[in-house]
Short mmCIF file of C-alpha atoms in Angstrom, two decimals:
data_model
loop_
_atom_site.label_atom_id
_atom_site.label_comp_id
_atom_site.label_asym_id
_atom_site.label_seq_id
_atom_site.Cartn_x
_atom_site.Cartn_y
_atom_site.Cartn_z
CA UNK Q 8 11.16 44.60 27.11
CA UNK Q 9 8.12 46.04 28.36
CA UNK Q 10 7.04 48.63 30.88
CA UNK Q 11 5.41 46.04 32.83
CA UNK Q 12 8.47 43.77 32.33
CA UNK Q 13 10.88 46.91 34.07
CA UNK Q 14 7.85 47.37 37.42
CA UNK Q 15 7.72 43.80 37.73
CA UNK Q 16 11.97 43.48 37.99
CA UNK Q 17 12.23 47.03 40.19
CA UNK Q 18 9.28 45.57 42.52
CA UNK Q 19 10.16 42.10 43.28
CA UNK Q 20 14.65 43.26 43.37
CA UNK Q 21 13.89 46.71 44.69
CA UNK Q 22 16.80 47.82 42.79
CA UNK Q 23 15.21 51.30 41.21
CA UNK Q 24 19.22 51.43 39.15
CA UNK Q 25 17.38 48.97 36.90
CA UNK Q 26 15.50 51.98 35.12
CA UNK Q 27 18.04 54.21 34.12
CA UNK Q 28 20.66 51.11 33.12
CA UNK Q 29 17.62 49.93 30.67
CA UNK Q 30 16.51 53.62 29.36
CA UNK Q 31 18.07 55.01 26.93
CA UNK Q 32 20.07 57.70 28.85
CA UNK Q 33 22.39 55.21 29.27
CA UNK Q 34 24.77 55.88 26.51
CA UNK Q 35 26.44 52.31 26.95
CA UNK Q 36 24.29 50.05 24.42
CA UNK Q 37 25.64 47.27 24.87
CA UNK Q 38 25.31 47.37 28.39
CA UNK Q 39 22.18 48.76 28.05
CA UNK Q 40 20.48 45.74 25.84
CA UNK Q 41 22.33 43.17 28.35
CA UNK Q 42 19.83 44.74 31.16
CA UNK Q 43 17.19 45.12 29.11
CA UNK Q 44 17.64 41.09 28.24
CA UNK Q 45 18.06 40.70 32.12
CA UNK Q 46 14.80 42.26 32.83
CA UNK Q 47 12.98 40.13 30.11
CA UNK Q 48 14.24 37.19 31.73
CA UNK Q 49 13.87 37.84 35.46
CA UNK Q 50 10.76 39.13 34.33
CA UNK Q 51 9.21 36.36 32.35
CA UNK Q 52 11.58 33.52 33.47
CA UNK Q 53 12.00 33.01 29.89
CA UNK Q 54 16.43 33.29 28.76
CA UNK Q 55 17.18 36.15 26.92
CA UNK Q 56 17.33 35.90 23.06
CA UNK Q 57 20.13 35.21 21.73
CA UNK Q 58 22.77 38.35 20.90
CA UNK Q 59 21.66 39.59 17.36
CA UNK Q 60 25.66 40.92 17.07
CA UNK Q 61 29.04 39.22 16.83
CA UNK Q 62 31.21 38.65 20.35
CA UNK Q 63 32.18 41.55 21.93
CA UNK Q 64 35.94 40.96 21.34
CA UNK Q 65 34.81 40.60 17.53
CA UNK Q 66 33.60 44.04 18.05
CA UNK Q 67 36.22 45.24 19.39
CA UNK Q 68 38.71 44.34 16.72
CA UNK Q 69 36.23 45.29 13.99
CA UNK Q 70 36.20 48.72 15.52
CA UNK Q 71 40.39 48.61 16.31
CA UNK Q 72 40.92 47.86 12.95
CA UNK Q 73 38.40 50.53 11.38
CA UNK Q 74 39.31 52.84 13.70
CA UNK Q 75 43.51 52.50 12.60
CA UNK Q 76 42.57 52.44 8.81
CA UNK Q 77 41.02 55.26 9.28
CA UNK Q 78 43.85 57.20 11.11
CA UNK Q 79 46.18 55.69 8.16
CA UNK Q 80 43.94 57.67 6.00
CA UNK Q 81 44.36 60.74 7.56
CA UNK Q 82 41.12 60.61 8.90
CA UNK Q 83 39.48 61.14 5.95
CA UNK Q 84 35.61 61.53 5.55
CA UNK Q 85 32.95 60.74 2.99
CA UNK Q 86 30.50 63.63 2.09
CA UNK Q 87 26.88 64.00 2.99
CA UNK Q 88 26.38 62.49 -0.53
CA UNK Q 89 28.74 59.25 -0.15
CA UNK Q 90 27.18 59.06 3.78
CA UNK Q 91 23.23 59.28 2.73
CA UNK Q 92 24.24 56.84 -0.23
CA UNK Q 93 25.73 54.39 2.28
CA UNK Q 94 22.96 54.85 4.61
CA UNK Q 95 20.11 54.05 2.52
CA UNK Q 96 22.02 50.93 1.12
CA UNK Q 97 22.30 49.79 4.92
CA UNK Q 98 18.67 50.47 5.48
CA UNK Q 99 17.49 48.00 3.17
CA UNK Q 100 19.84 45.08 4.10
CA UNK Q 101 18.50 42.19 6.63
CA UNK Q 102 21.72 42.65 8.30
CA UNK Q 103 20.56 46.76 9.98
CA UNK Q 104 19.08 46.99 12.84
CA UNK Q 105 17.02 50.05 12.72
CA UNK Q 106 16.48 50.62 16.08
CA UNK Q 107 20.34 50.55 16.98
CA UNK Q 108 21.55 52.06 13.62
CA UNK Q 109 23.62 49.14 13.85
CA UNK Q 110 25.31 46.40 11.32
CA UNK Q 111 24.14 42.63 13.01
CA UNK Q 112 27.12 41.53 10.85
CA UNK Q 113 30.22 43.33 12.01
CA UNK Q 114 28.44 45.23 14.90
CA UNK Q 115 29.28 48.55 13.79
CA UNK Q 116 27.40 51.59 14.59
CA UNK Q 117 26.27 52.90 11.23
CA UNK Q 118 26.61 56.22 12.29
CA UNK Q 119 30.04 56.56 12.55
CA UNK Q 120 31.32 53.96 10.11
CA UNK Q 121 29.55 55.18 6.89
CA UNK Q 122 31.29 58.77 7.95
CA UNK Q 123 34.76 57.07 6.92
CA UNK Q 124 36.17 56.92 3.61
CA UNK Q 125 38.11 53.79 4.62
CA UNK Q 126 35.79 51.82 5.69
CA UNK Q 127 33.29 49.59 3.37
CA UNK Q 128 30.41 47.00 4.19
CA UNK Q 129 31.29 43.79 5.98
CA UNK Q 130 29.79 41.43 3.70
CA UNK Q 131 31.49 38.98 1.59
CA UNK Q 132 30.45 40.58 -1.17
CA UNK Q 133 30.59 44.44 0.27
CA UNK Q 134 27.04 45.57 -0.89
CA UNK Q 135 28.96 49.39 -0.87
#
C-alpha cells in the first residue's frame, strides 16, 4: 500500500478513519493489514493478495496452545542467549516475515514466542 493508494481511498470514501486503521498506531495487525489490503484494492481495483498467514482460527489455537504449554511450564523463559539464537535462525528462514516479525507458517509473532522455553519452530522438521 502506498501513500497515494491511502489519498485516493480517504478522497473518493471520505472516511479520514481509514488512516489511522492502516498506520501503524493501530496495534491490531491483523486488522491493520486487512485495511491496508482494502485500500490496495479499492484503490487499484485489483483483489487483495492472498493472506501470507494461516486462518485466523489456526492462529488462534496455535497461540491457545503455546500460550497453555507455556503456563504448564511455569512460565518459563529462554535467556537473551537462547532468544538471539532463535531469532537469527528465524531471520534466515523463507517462512519470517521481517516486516511483521512474524512466522508465515504458524503465524506467530516472533517476539513473544522465541521468549518461551516451551515453545519450538513450527516446521516439520523444527529448524530450532
Amino acid at each position: 500500500m502506498t501513500d497515494a493508494d491511502l489519498e485516493t481511498v480517504v478522497a473518493r470514501t471520505g472516511h479520514e478513519r481509514y488512516r489511522w486503521l492502516t498506520s501503524d498506531a493501530n496495534t491490531d495487525v491483523w486488522q491493520r493489514d486487512q485495511y491496508r489490503a482494502l485500500v490496495v484494492q479499492l484503490a487499484t481495483g485489483q483483489p487483495p493478495e492472498p493472506a501470507a498467514y494461516p486462518p485466523l482460527a489456526t492462529m488462534i489455537g496455535n497461540a491457545l496452545t503455546a500460550g497453555v504449554a507455556f503456563i504448564k511450564s511455569g512460565c518459563s523463559t529462554v535467556d537473551q542467549v537462547e532468544f538471539d539464537r532463535r531469532h537469527s535462525i528465524c531471520e534466515g528462514c523463507e517462512h519470517f516475515d521481517a516486516a511483521q516479525d512474524r512466522c508465515r507458517s504458524c503465524g506467530c509473532m516472533t517476539n513473544l514466542k522465541l521468549w518461551m522455553a516451551s515453545e519450538h519452530c513450527p516446521l516439520p522438521e523444527p529448524k530450532w
